[in-house]
Coordinates of N, CA, C and O and ligand atoms in Angstrom, one line a residue:
M1 N 18.1 -3.8 -17.3 CA 17.4 -3.2 -16.2 C 18.0 -1.8 -15.9 O 19.2 -1.7 -15.6
Q2 N 17.1 -0.8 -15.9 CA 17.7 0.5 -15.7 C 18.0 0.8 -14.2 O 17.4 0.3 -13.3
D3 N 19.0 1.7 -14.0 CA 19.3 2.2 -12.7 C 18.2 3.2 -12.4 O 17.8 4.0 -13.3
Y4 N 17.6 3.2 -11.2 CA 16.5 4.1 -10.9 C 16.8 5.5 -11.1 O 15.9 6.4 -11.4
K5 N 18.1 5.9 -11.0 CA 18.5 7.3 -11.1 C 18.2 7.8 -12.5 O 18.0 9.0 -12.7
E6 N 18.1 6.9 -13.5 CA 17.8 7.3 -14.9 C 16.4 7.8 -15.0 O 16.1 8.6 -16.0
F7 N 15.4 7.4 -14.2 CA 14.0 7.9 -14.3 C 13.4 8.5 -13.1 O 12.3 8.8 -13.0
L8 N 14.3 8.7 -12.1 CA 13.8 9.3 -10.8 C 13.6 10.8 -11.1 O 14.6 11.5 -11.4
S9 N 12.4 11.4 -11.0 CA 12.3 12.8 -11.3 C 12.5 13.6 -10.0 O 13.0 14.7 -10.0
E10 N 12.0 13.0 -8.8 CA 12.3 13.6 -7.5 C 12.1 12.6 -6.4 O 11.3 11.7 -6.6
V11 N 12.8 12.8 -5.3 CA 12.5 12.0 -4.1 C 11.4 12.8 -3.4 O 11.5 13.9 -3.0
L12 N 10.2 12.1 -3.4 CA 9.0 12.8 -2.8 C 9.1 12.7 -1.3 O 8.8 13.7 -0.6
I13 N 9.4 11.5 -0.8 CA 9.5 11.4 0.7 C 10.8 10.6 1.1 O 10.9 9.4 0.7
P14 N 11.7 11.3 1.7 CA 13.0 10.7 2.0 C 12.8 9.7 3.2 O 11.8 9.8 3.9
P15 N 13.8 8.8 3.4 CA 13.7 7.8 4.4 C 13.4 8.3 5.8 O 12.6 7.7 6.5
D16 N 14.1 9.4 6.3 CA 13.9 9.8 7.6 C 12.5 10.4 7.9 O 11.9 10.2 8.9
V17 N 11.9 11.0 6.8 CA 10.6 11.5 6.9 C 9.5 10.4 7.0 O 8.6 10.4 7.8
L18 N 9.8 9.4 6.1 CA 8.9 8.2 6.1 C 8.9 7.5 7.5 O 7.8 7.3 8.1
Q19 N 10.1 7.3 8.0 CA 10.2 6.6 9.3 C 9.6 7.4 10.5 O 8.9 6.8 11.4
A20 N 9.8 8.7 10.5 CA 9.2 9.5 11.5 C 7.7 9.4 11.5 O 7.0 9.3 12.6
R21 N 7.1 9.5 10.3 CA 5.7 9.5 10.2 C 5.1 8.1 10.6 O 4.0 8.0 11.2
I22 N 5.8 7.1 10.2 CA 5.3 5.7 10.6 C 5.4 5.5 12.1 O 4.4 4.9 12.6
K23 N 6.3 6.1 12.7 CA 6.4 6.0 14.2 C 5.1 6.7 14.8 O 4.5 6.2 15.8
E24 N 4.8 7.9 14.2 CA 3.6 8.6 14.7 C 2.3 7.8 14.5 O 1.5 7.7 15.4
L25 N 2.2 7.1 13.3 CA 1.0 6.3 13.0 C 1.0 5.1 14.0 O -0.1 4.8 14.6
G26 N 2.1 4.5 14.3 CA 2.1 3.4 15.3 C 1.7 3.9 16.7 O 1.0 3.2 17.4
A27 N 2.2 5.0 17.0 CA 1.8 5.6 18.4 C 0.3 5.9 18.4 O -0.4 5.6 19.4
Q28 N -0.2 6.4 17.3 CA -1.6 6.7 17.3 C -2.5 5.5 17.4 O -3.5 5.4 18.1
I29 N -2.1 4.4 16.6 CA -2.8 3.2 16.7 C -2.8 2.6 18.1 O -3.8 2.1 18.6
S30 N -1.6 2.6 18.7 CA -1.4 2.1 20.1 C -2.3 2.8 21.0 O -2.9 2.1 21.9
Q31 N -2.5 4.1 20.9 CA -3.3 4.9 21.8 C -4.8 4.5 21.5 O -5.5 4.3 22.4
D32 N -5.2 4.5 20.2 CA -6.6 4.2 19.9 C -7.1 2.9 20.3 O -8.2 2.7 20.7
F33 N -6.2 1.9 20.3 CA -6.6 0.5 20.6 C -6.2 0.1 22.0 O -6.5 -1.0 22.5
A34 N -5.5 1.0 22.7 CA -5.0 0.9 24.1 C -5.1 -0.5 24.7 O -6.1 -0.8 25.5
G35 N -4.2 -1.4 24.4 CA -4.2 -2.7 25.1 C -5.0 -3.8 24.4 O -4.8 -4.9 24.7
S36 N -5.9 -3.4 23.5 CA -6.7 -4.5 22.8 C -5.9 -5.1 21.8 O -5.2 -4.4 21.0
P37 N -6.0 -6.4 21.6 CA -5.2 -7.1 20.5 C -5.8 -6.7 19.2 O -7.0 -6.5 19.0
I38 N -4.9 -6.5 18.2 CA -5.4 -6.1 16.9 C -4.8 -7.0 15.8 O -3.7 -7.6 16.1
L39 N -5.5 -7.2 14.7 CA -5.0 -8.0 13.6 C -4.7 -7.0 12.5 O -5.6 -6.4 12.0
L40 N -3.5 -7.0 12.0 CA -3.1 -6.2 10.9 C -3.1 -7.0 9.6 O -2.3 -8.1 9.6
I41 N -3.8 -6.7 8.6 CA -3.8 -7.4 7.4 C -3.1 -6.6 6.3 O -3.4 -5.4 6.1
C42 N -2.1 -7.2 5.8 CA -1.2 -6.5 4.8 C -1.6 -7.0 3.4 O -1.7 -8.2 3.2
I43 N -1.8 -6.1 2.5 CA -2.1 -6.5 1.1 C -0.8 -6.5 0.4 O -0.1 -5.6 0.3
L44 N -0.5 -7.8 0.0 CA 0.8 -8.0 -0.7 C 0.7 -7.4 -2.1 O -0.3 -7.3 -2.7
R45 N 1.8 -7.0 -2.7 CA 3.1 -7.0 -2.1 C 3.5 -5.6 -1.6 O 4.4 -5.5 -0.8
G46 N 2.9 -4.6 -2.1 CA 3.3 -3.2 -1.9 C 3.3 -2.8 -0.4 O 4.1 -1.9 0.0
G47 N 2.5 -3.4 0.4 CA 2.3 -3.0 1.8 C 3.3 -3.6 2.7 O 3.4 -3.2 3.9
V48 N 4.2 -4.5 2.2 CA 5.1 -5.2 3.1 C 6.1 -4.4 3.9 O 6.2 -4.5 5.1
M49 N 6.7 -3.5 3.3 CA 7.7 -2.6 3.9 C 7.1 -1.8 5.0 O 7.6 -1.7 6.1
F50 N 5.9 -1.2 4.7 CA 5.2 -0.4 5.6 C 4.8 -1.2 6.8 O 4.9 -0.8 7.9
L51 N 4.2 -2.4 6.6 CA 3.7 -3.2 7.7 C 4.8 -3.5 8.6 O 4.7 -3.4 9.9
T52 N 6.0 -3.9 8.1 CA 7.1 -4.4 9.0 C 7.6 -3.2 9.8 O 8.0 -3.4 11.0
D53 N 7.7 -2.0 9.3 CA 8.1 -0.9 10.1 C 7.0 -0.5 11.0 O 7.3 -0.2 12.2
L54 N 5.8 -0.5 10.6 CA 4.6 0.0 11.4 C 4.5 -0.9 12.7 O 4.3 -0.3 13.8
I55 N 4.5 -2.2 12.5 CA 4.3 -3.0 13.7 C 5.3 -2.8 14.8 O 5.1 -3.0 15.9
R56 N 6.5 -2.4 14.4 CA 7.6 -2.2 15.4 C 7.3 -0.9 16.2 O 8.0 -0.7 17.2
S57 N 6.4 -0.1 15.7 CA 6.0 1.1 16.5 C 4.7 1.0 17.2 O 4.2 1.9 17.8
I58 N 4.1 -0.2 17.2 CA 2.8 -0.4 17.9 C 3.1 -1.2 19.2 O 3.8 -2.2 19.2
S59 N 2.5 -0.7 20.3 CA 2.7 -1.3 21.6 C 1.6 -2.2 22.1 O 1.8 -3.0 23.0
T60 N 0.5 -2.2 21.4 CA -0.6 -3.1 21.7 C -0.3 -4.5 21.1 O 0.4 -4.5 20.1
P61 N -0.9 -5.6 21.6 CA -0.6 -6.9 21.0 C -1.1 -7.0 19.6 O -2.2 -6.6 19.3
V62 N -0.2 -7.4 18.7 CA -0.4 -7.3 17.2 C -0.2 -8.7 16.6 O 0.8 -9.4 16.8
A63 N -1.2 -9.1 15.8 CA -1.1 -10.3 15.0 C -1.1 -9.8 13.5 O -1.6 -8.7 13.2
I64 N -0.4 -10.6 12.6 CA -0.4 -10.1 11.2 C -0.9 -11.3 10.3 O -0.7 -12.4 10.6
D65 N -1.5 -10.9 9.2 CA -1.8 -11.9 8.2 C -1.7 -11.2 6.8 O -1.6 -9.9 6.8
F66 N -1.7 -12.0 5.8 CA -1.4 -11.4 4.4 C -2.5 -11.8 3.4 O -3.0 -13.0 3.5
M67 N -2.8 -10.9 2.5 CA -3.6 -11.4 1.4 C -3.1 -10.7 0.1 O -2.4 -9.7 0.2
A68 N -3.4 -11.3 -1.0 CA -2.9 -10.7 -2.2 C -4.1 -10.5 -3.2 O -5.0 -11.4 -3.2
V69 N -4.2 -9.4 -3.9 CA -5.2 -9.2 -4.8 C -4.5 -8.7 -6.1 O -3.4 -8.1 -6.1
S70 N -5.2 -8.8 -7.2 CA -4.6 -8.3 -8.4 C -5.7 -7.4 -9.1 O -6.8 -7.7 -9.2
S71 N -5.3 -6.1 -9.4 CA -6.2 -5.2 -9.9 C -5.7 -4.5 -11.2 O -6.4 -3.9 -11.9
Y72 N -4.4 -4.7 -11.4 CA -3.8 -4.0 -12.6 C -3.3 -5.1 -13.6 O -2.8 -6.1 -13.1
G73 N -3.4 -4.9 -14.8 CA -2.8 -5.8 -15.8 C -1.4 -5.5 -15.9 O -0.9 -4.4 -15.4
A74 N -0.6 -6.4 -16.4 CA 0.9 -6.3 -16.4 C 1.3 -5.0 -17.2 O 0.8 -4.8 -18.3
G75 N 2.1 -4.2 -16.6 CA 2.6 -3.0 -17.3 C 1.7 -1.9 -17.3 O 2.0 -0.8 -17.8
R76 N 0.4 -2.0 -16.8 CA -0.5 -0.9 -16.9 C -0.4 0.0 -15.6 O 0.1 -0.4 -14.6
R77 N -0.9 1.2 -15.8 CA -0.8 2.1 -14.7 C -2.2 2.5 -14.2 O -2.3 3.5 -13.5
E78 N -3.2 1.8 -14.6 CA -4.6 2.1 -14.2 C -5.2 0.8 -13.6 O -4.9 -0.3 -14.0
S79 N -6.0 1.0 -12.6 CA -6.8 -0.1 -12.0 C -7.7 -0.6 -13.1 O -8.3 0.1 -13.9
S80 N -7.9 -2.0 -13.2 CA -8.7 -2.5 -14.3 C -10.2 -2.4 -13.8 O -11.1 -2.5 -14.6
G81 N -10.4 -2.1 -12.5 CA -11.7 -2.1 -12.0 C -12.2 -3.5 -11.5 O -13.1 -3.7 -10.8
E82 N -11.4 -4.5 -11.9 CA -11.8 -5.8 -11.5 C -10.7 -6.3 -10.5 O -9.5 -6.3 -10.9
V83 N -11.1 -6.7 -9.4 CA -10.2 -7.1 -8.3 C -10.3 -8.6 -8.1 O -11.4 -9.1 -7.8
R84 N -9.2 -9.3 -8.2 CA -9.2 -10.8 -7.9 C -8.4 -11.1 -6.7 O -7.3 -10.6 -6.5
I85 N -8.9 -11.9 -5.8 CA -8.2 -12.4 -4.6 C -7.2 -13.5 -5.1 O -7.7 -14.5 -5.6
T86 N -5.9 -13.3 -5.0 CA -5.0 -14.3 -5.5 C -4.4 -15.1 -4.3 O -3.8 -16.2 -4.5
L87 N -4.5 -14.5 -3.1 CA -4.1 -15.2 -1.9 C -5.0 -14.8 -0.8 O -5.1 -13.6 -0.5
D88 N -5.6 -15.8 -0.1 CA -6.6 -15.4 1.0 C -5.9 -15.5 2.3 O -4.9 -16.1 2.5
L89 N -6.6 -15.0 3.3 CA -6.1 -15.0 4.7 C -6.1 -16.4 5.3 O -6.9 -17.3 4.8
N90 N -5.3 -16.6 6.3 CA -5.3 -17.9 7.1 C -6.0 -17.7 8.4 O -6.0 -18.7 9.2
T91 N -6.5 -16.5 8.7 CA -7.0 -16.2 10.0 C -8.5 -15.9 10.0 O -8.9 -15.2 9.1
S92 N -9.2 -16.3 11.1 CA -10.6 -15.8 11.2 C -10.7 -14.4 11.7 O -9.9 -14.0 12.5
L93 N -11.6 -13.6 11.1 CA -11.7 -12.2 11.5 C -12.8 -12.0 12.6 O -12.9 -10.9 13.2
T94 N -13.6 -13.1 12.8 CA -14.8 -12.9 13.7 C -14.4 -12.4 15.0 O -13.6 -12.9 15.7
G95 N -15.1 -11.2 15.4 CA -14.9 -10.7 16.7 C -13.6 -10.0 17.0 O -13.3 -9.6 18.1
R96 N -12.8 -9.7 15.9 CA -11.5 -9.1 16.1 C -11.4 -7.7 15.6 O -12.2 -7.3 14.7
H97 N -10.5 -6.9 16.2 CA -10.2 -5.6 15.7 C -9.2 -5.7 14.5 O -8.1 -6.3 14.7
V98 N -9.6 -5.3 13.3 CA -8.8 -5.5 12.2 C -8.4 -4.1 11.6 O -9.2 -3.2 11.5
I99 N -7.1 -4.1 11.2 CA -6.6 -2.9 10.4 C -6.1 -3.4 9.1 O -5.2 -4.2 9.1
L100 N -6.6 -2.8 8.1 CA -6.1 -3.2 6.7 C -5.0 -2.2 6.4 O -5.2 -1.0 6.4
V101 N -3.8 -2.8 6.1 CA -2.6 -2.0 5.8 C -2.3 -1.9 4.3 O -2.2 -3.0 3.7
E102 N -2.3 -0.7 3.8 CA -2.1 -0.6 2.3 C -1.0 0.3 2.0 O -0.6 1.2 2.8
D103 N -0.4 0.1 0.9 CA 0.7 1.0 0.4 C 0.2 2.3 -0.1 O 0.6 3.4 0.3
I104 N -0.8 2.2 -1.0 CA -1.3 3.5 -1.6 C -2.8 3.3 -2.0 O -3.2 2.2 -2.4
I105 N -3.6 4.3 -1.8 CA -5.0 4.3 -2.3 C -5.0 5.3 -3.5 O -4.7 6.4 -3.3
D106 N -5.4 4.7 -4.6 CA -5.4 5.4 -5.9 C -6.9 5.6 -6.3 O -7.5 6.5 -5.8
S107 N -7.4 4.8 -7.1 CA -8.8 4.9 -7.5 C -9.7 4.5 -6.3 O -10.9 5.0 -6.2
G108 N -9.2 3.7 -5.4 CA -10.0 3.2 -4.3 C -10.7 1.9 -4.6 O -11.3 1.3 -3.8
R109 N -10.6 1.4 -5.9 CA -11.4 0.2 -6.3 C -10.9 -1.0 -5.6 O -11.7 -1.9 -5.2
T110 N -9.6 -1.2 -5.5 CA -9.0 -2.4 -4.8 C -9.5 -2.4 -3.4 O -10.0 -3.4 -2.9
L111 N -9.3 -1.3 -2.7 CA -9.7 -1.3 -1.3 C -11.2 -1.5 -1.1 O -11.6 -2.3 -0.2
Y112 N -12.0 -0.9 -1.9 CA -13.4 -1.1 -1.8 C -13.8 -2.5 -1.9 O -14.6 -3.0 -1.0
S113 N -13.3 -3.2 -2.8 CA -13.7 -4.7 -3.0 C -13.2 -5.5 -1.9 O -13.9 -6.4 -1.4
V114 N -11.9 -5.2 -1.4 CA -11.4 -6.0 -0.3 C -12.2 -5.7 1.0 O -12.5 -6.7 1.7
M115 N -12.6 -4.5 1.2 CA -13.4 -4.2 2.4 C -14.7 -4.8 2.4 O -15.2 -5.3 3.4
E116 N -15.4 -4.9 1.2 CA -16.7 -5.6 1.1 C -16.5 -7.0 1.5 O -17.4 -7.5 2.2
L117 N -15.5 -7.6 1.0 CA -15.3 -9.1 1.3 C -15.0 -9.2 2.8 O -15.6 -10.1 3.5
L118 N -14.1 -8.4 3.4 CA -13.8 -8.6 4.8 C -14.9 -8.3 5.8 O -15.0 -9.0 6.8
H119 N -15.8 -7.4 5.4 CA -17.0 -7.2 6.2 C -17.9 -8.4 6.4 O -18.4 -8.6 7.5
T120 N -17.9 -9.2 5.4 CA -18.7 -10.4 5.5 C -18.2 -11.4 6.5 O -18.9 -12.4 6.9
R121 N -16.9 -11.2 6.9 CA -16.3 -12.2 7.9 C -16.5 -11.7 9.3 O -15.8 -12.2 10.2
K122 N -17.3 -10.7 9.5 CA -17.8 -10.3 10.9 C -16.6 -9.9 11.8 O -16.6 -10.4 13.0
P123 N -15.7 -9.0 11.4 CA -14.8 -8.5 12.4 C -15.5 -7.6 13.4 O -16.6 -7.1 13.1
K124 N -14.9 -7.4 14.6 CA -15.5 -6.5 15.6 C -15.5 -5.1 15.1 O -16.4 -4.3 15.3
S125 N -14.3 -4.7 14.5 CA -14.2 -3.4 13.9 C -13.2 -3.6 12.7 O -12.4 -4.5 12.8
I126 N -13.3 -2.8 11.8 CA -12.3 -2.8 10.7 C -12.1 -1.4 10.2 O -13.0 -0.6 10.0
C127 N -10.8 -1.0 10.0 CA -10.5 0.3 9.5 C -9.2 0.1 8.6 O -8.6 -0.9 8.5
V128 N -8.9 1.3 7.9 CA -7.8 1.2 7.0 C -6.6 2.1 7.4 O -6.8 3.2 7.9
C129 N -5.4 1.6 7.2 CA -4.2 2.4 7.4 C -3.4 2.4 6.1 O -2.9 1.3 5.8
T130 N -3.3 3.5 5.5 CA -2.6 3.6 4.2 C -1.4 4.5 4.4 O -1.5 5.5 5.0
L131 N -0.3 4.1 3.8 CA 0.9 5.0 3.8 C 0.7 6.2 3.0 O 1.0 7.3 3.4
L132 N 0.2 6.0 1.7 CA 0.0 7.1 0.8 C -1.5 7.2 0.3 O -2.1 6.2 0.1
D133 N -1.9 8.4 0.1 CA -3.3 8.7 -0.4 C -3.2 9.6 -1.6 O -2.8 10.7 -1.4
K134 N -3.5 9.0 -2.8 CA -3.5 9.9 -4.0 C -5.0 10.3 -4.2 O -5.6 9.7 -5.1
S135 N -5.5 11.2 -3.4 CA -6.9 11.4 -3.3 C -7.5 12.0 -4.6 O -8.7 11.8 -4.9
E136 N -6.7 12.7 -5.4 CA -7.2 13.3 -6.7 C -7.7 12.2 -7.6 O -8.5 12.5 -8.5
R137 N -7.2 11.0 -7.5 CA -7.6 10.0 -8.4 C -8.8 9.1 -7.9 O -9.1 8.1 -8.6
R138 N -9.3 9.5 -6.8 CA -10.4 8.6 -6.2 C -11.6 8.5 -7.0 O -12.1 9.5 -7.5
E139 N -12.1 7.3 -7.3 CA -13.3 7.1 -8.0 C -14.4 6.4 -7.1 O -15.5 6.6 -7.4
V140 N -13.9 5.7 -6.1 CA -14.8 5.0 -5.2 C -14.5 5.6 -3.8 O -13.3 5.6 -3.4
D141 N -15.5 6.0 -3.0 CA -15.3 6.6 -1.7 C -15.0 5.5 -0.7 O -15.8 4.6 -0.5
V142 N -13.9 5.6 0.0 CA -13.6 4.6 1.0 C -13.0 5.4 2.2 O -12.1 6.2 2.1
P143 N -13.5 5.1 3.4 CA -13.1 5.8 4.6 C -11.6 5.4 5.0 O -11.4 4.2 5.1
L144 N -10.7 6.4 5.2 CA -9.4 6.0 5.6 C -9.1 6.6 7.0 O -9.2 7.8 7.2
R145 N -8.9 5.7 7.9 CA -8.7 6.2 9.3 C -7.3 6.7 9.6 O -7.2 7.7 10.2
Y146 N -6.3 6.0 9.0 CA -4.9 6.5 9.2 C -4.3 6.7 7.8 O -4.3 5.8 7.0
V147 N -3.7 7.9 7.6 CA -3.1 8.2 6.4 C -1.7 8.7 6.7 O -1.5 9.6 7.5
G148 N -0.6 8.1 6.1 CA 0.7 8.6 6.3 C 0.9 9.9 5.6 O 1.3 10.9 6.2
F149 N 0.7 9.9 4.3 CA 1.0 11.1 3.5 C 0.0 11.2 2.4 O -0.3 10.3 1.7
S150 N -0.6 12.5 2.2 CA -1.4 12.7 1.0 C -0.4 13.1 -0.1 O 0.4 14.0 0.1
I151 N -0.5 12.5 -1.3 CA 0.5 12.8 -2.3 C -0.2 13.3 -3.6 O -1.4 13.0 -3.8
P152 N 0.5 14.1 -4.5 CA -0.1 14.5 -5.7 C -0.3 13.4 -6.7 O 0.2 12.3 -6.5
N153 N -1.0 13.7 -7.8 CA -1.3 12.7 -8.8 C -0.1 12.4 -9.7 O 0.0 12.8 -10.8
K154 N 0.9 11.7 -9.1 CA 2.1 11.3 -9.8 C 2.3 9.8 -9.6 O 2.0 9.3 -8.5
F155 N 3.0 9.1 -10.5 CA 3.3 7.7 -10.3 C 4.5 7.6 -9.5 O 5.6 8.1 -9.8
V156 N 4.4 6.9 -8.4 CA 5.5 6.8 -7.4 C 6.0 5.4 -7.3 O 5.3 4.4 -7.6
F157 N 7.3 5.2 -6.8 CA 7.9 3.9 -6.6 C 8.8 4.0 -5.4 O 9.2 5.0 -4.9
G158 N 9.2 2.8 -5.0 CA 10.1 2.6 -3.8 C 9.3 2.4 -2.5 O 8.1 2.5 -2.5
Y159 N 10.1 1.9 -1.5 CA 9.5 1.6 -0.2 C 8.2 0.7 -0.4 O 7.2 1.0 0.1
G160 N 8.4 -0.4 -1.1 CA 7.3 -1.3 -1.3 C 6.6 -1.2 -2.6 O 6.1 -2.2 -3.1
L161 N 6.5 0.0 -3.1 CA 5.8 0.2 -4.4 C 6.7 -0.1 -5.6 O 7.9 0.3 -5.6
D162 N 6.2 -0.8 -6.5 CA 7.0 -1.3 -7.6 C 6.8 -0.6 -8.9 O 5.7 0.1 -9.2
L163 N 7.7 -0.8 -9.8 CA 7.6 -0.5 -11.2 C 7.8 -1.8 -11.9 O 8.9 -2.4 -11.9
D164 N 6.8 -2.4 -12.4 CA 6.8 -3.7 -13.0 C 7.6 -4.7 -12.1 O 8.5 -5.4 -12.6
E165 N 7.3 -4.7 -10.8 CA 7.8 -5.6 -9.8 C 9.2 -5.3 -9.2 O 9.6 -5.9 -8.3
Y166 N 9.9 -4.3 -9.8 CA 11.2 -4.0 -9.3 C 11.2 -2.7 -8.5 O 10.2 -2.0 -8.5
Y167 N 12.3 -2.4 -7.9 CA 12.5 -1.1 -7.2 C 11.8 -1.0 -5.8 O 11.8 0.0 -5.2
R168 N 11.2 -2.1 -5.4 CA 10.4 -2.0 -4.1 C 11.4 -1.8 -2.9 O 11.0 -1.4 -1.8
N169 N 12.6 -2.2 -3.1 CA 13.6 -2.2 -2.0 C 14.2 -0.8 -1.7 O 14.8 -0.6 -0.7
L170 N 13.9 0.2 -2.5 CA 14.4 1.5 -2.2 C 13.8 2.1 -0.9 O 12.6 2.0 -0.7
P171 N 14.6 2.8 -0.1 CA 14.2 3.2 1.2 C 13.4 4.6 1.2 O 13.0 5.0 2.2
F172 N 13.1 5.1 0.0 CA 12.4 6.4 -0.2 C 11.2 6.2 -1.1 O 11.2 5.2 -1.9
I173 N 10.3 7.2 -1.1 CA 9.2 7.2 -2.2 C 9.7 8.2 -3.2 O 10.0 9.4 -2.9
G174 N 9.8 7.7 -4.5 CA 10.3 8.6 -5.6 C 9.2 8.7 -6.6 O 8.3 7.9 -6.7
V175 N 9.3 9.8 -7.4 CA 8.4 10.0 -8.5 C 9.1 9.5 -9.8 O 10.2 9.8 -10.0
V176 N 8.3 8.8 -10.6 CA 8.8 8.3 -11.8 C 8.6 9.3 -13.0 O 7.5 9.9 -13.1
D177 N 9.7 9.5 -13.7 CA 9.5 10.2 -15.0 C 9.2 9.2 -16.1 O 10.1 8.5 -16.5
L178 N 7.9 9.1 -16.4 CA 7.5 7.9 -17.3 C 8.2 8.0 -18.7 O 8.2 7.0 -19.4
E179 N 8.6 9.2 -19.1 CA 9.3 9.3 -20.4 C 10.7 8.7 -20.4 O 11.2 8.4 -21.4
R180 N 11.3 8.7 -19.2 CA 12.6 8.2 -19.1 C 12.7 6.7 -18.6 O 13.7 6.1 -18.5
Y181 N 11.5 6.2 -18.2 CA 11.4 4.8 -17.7 C 11.1 3.9 -18.9 O 10.1 4.1 -19.5
H182 N 11.9 2.9 -19.1 CA 11.7 2.0 -20.2 C 11.7 0.5 -19.7 O 12.7 0.0 -19.4
P183 N 10.4 0.0 -19.5 CA 10.4 -1.4 -19.0 C 11.1 -2.3 -19.9 O 11.1 -2.1 -21.2
D184 N 11.7 -3.4 -19.4 CA 12.4 -4.4 -20.3 C 11.4 -4.9 -21.2 O 10.3 -5.4 -20.8
S185 N 11.7 -4.9 -22.5 CA 10.7 -5.3 -23.5 C 10.5 -6.8 -23.4 O 11.5 -7.6 -23.2
G186 N 9.3 -7.3 -23.6 CA 9.0 -8.7 -23.5 C 8.8 -9.3 -22.1 O 8.4 -10.4 -21.9
A187 N 9.2 -8.5 -21.1 CA 9.0 -9.0 -19.7 C 7.5 -8.9 -19.3 O 6.8 -8.0 -19.6
E188 N 7.1 -10.0 -18.7 CA 5.7 -10.1 -18.2 C 5.7 -10.3 -16.7 O 6.3 -11.2 -16.2
Y189 N 5.1 -9.4 -16.0 CA 5.0 -9.6 -14.5 C 3.6 -9.5 -14.1 O 2.8 -8.7 -14.6
A190 N 3.3 -10.2 -13.0 CA 2.0 -10.0 -12.3 C 2.1 -8.7 -11.6 O 3.2 -8.3 -11.2
S191 N 1.0 -8.1 -11.3 CA 1.0 -6.8 -10.6 C 0.4 -7.0 -9.2 O -0.2 -8.0 -8.9
Ligands
LIG201 P1 -6.5 1.4 -6.8 O1 -7.4 0.2 -6.9 O2 -6.6 2.2 -8.0 O3 -6.7 2.2 -5.5 O4 -5.0 0.9 -6.8 C1 -4.3 0.5 -5.7 C2 -3.1 -0.3 -6.1 O5 -2.5 0.2 -7.3 C3 -2.0 -0.1 -5.0 O6 -2.1 -1.1 -4.0 C4 -0.7 -0.2 -5.9 O7 -0.3 -1.6 -6.0 C5 -1.1 0.3 -7.2 N1 -0.7 1.7 -7.4 C6 -1.5 2.8 -7.5 N2 -0.8 3.9 -7.7 C7 0.5 3.5 -7.7 C8 1.8 4.3 -7.9 O8 1.8 5.5 -8.0 N3 2.9 3.5 -7.9 C9 2.9 2.2 -7.7 N4 1.8 1.4 -7.6 C10 0.6 2.1 -7.6
LIG202 MG1 1.7 -2.7 -7.7

């Protein structure tokens, strides 16, 4: 397993900048929903770090739930276009204010499919909060209400985002130099 320093081409967003922006997003959400209870749905696994920091900056009553979808084949860097729900929610959405929390919106295909599904469950309102927006890569139009950072078309890792399931624990968002990154041969991971 490589040390991330071997393939880190730059730190795109350092920890203090991430944390400051997440506090702003939490304050904005608290203001917009002013006292109304909200349900935050986190898409596993990339959104976990963001969710746990975000909820600590929200002052309105917050419930959380998790779902998992798979859209990338192992080791691939492109959405397959086919999104599968691998873990569903435990909570009813009917009549509730829902915020879908995502790590990154790339092609938009994952989010589009998830939103289509969640709309059928009759929430009172539903919107998206994403930490990162790679808008140059968008193929499907999806409205984003809260965006942490707009980023260039580069493959990033850290702070929840993985490279073949590793490096999620790093406290910054880094850019991968794909020429210097060598996945362990023979390793198979779900994405
Ligand atoms: P989309 O369906 O193309 O929008 O893909 C969204 C998902 O792809 C995200 O939730 C991530 O899991 C993954 N993804 C997209 N871009 C990156 C990246 O630069 N680094 C790590 N994961 C990414
Ligand atoms: Mg991933």
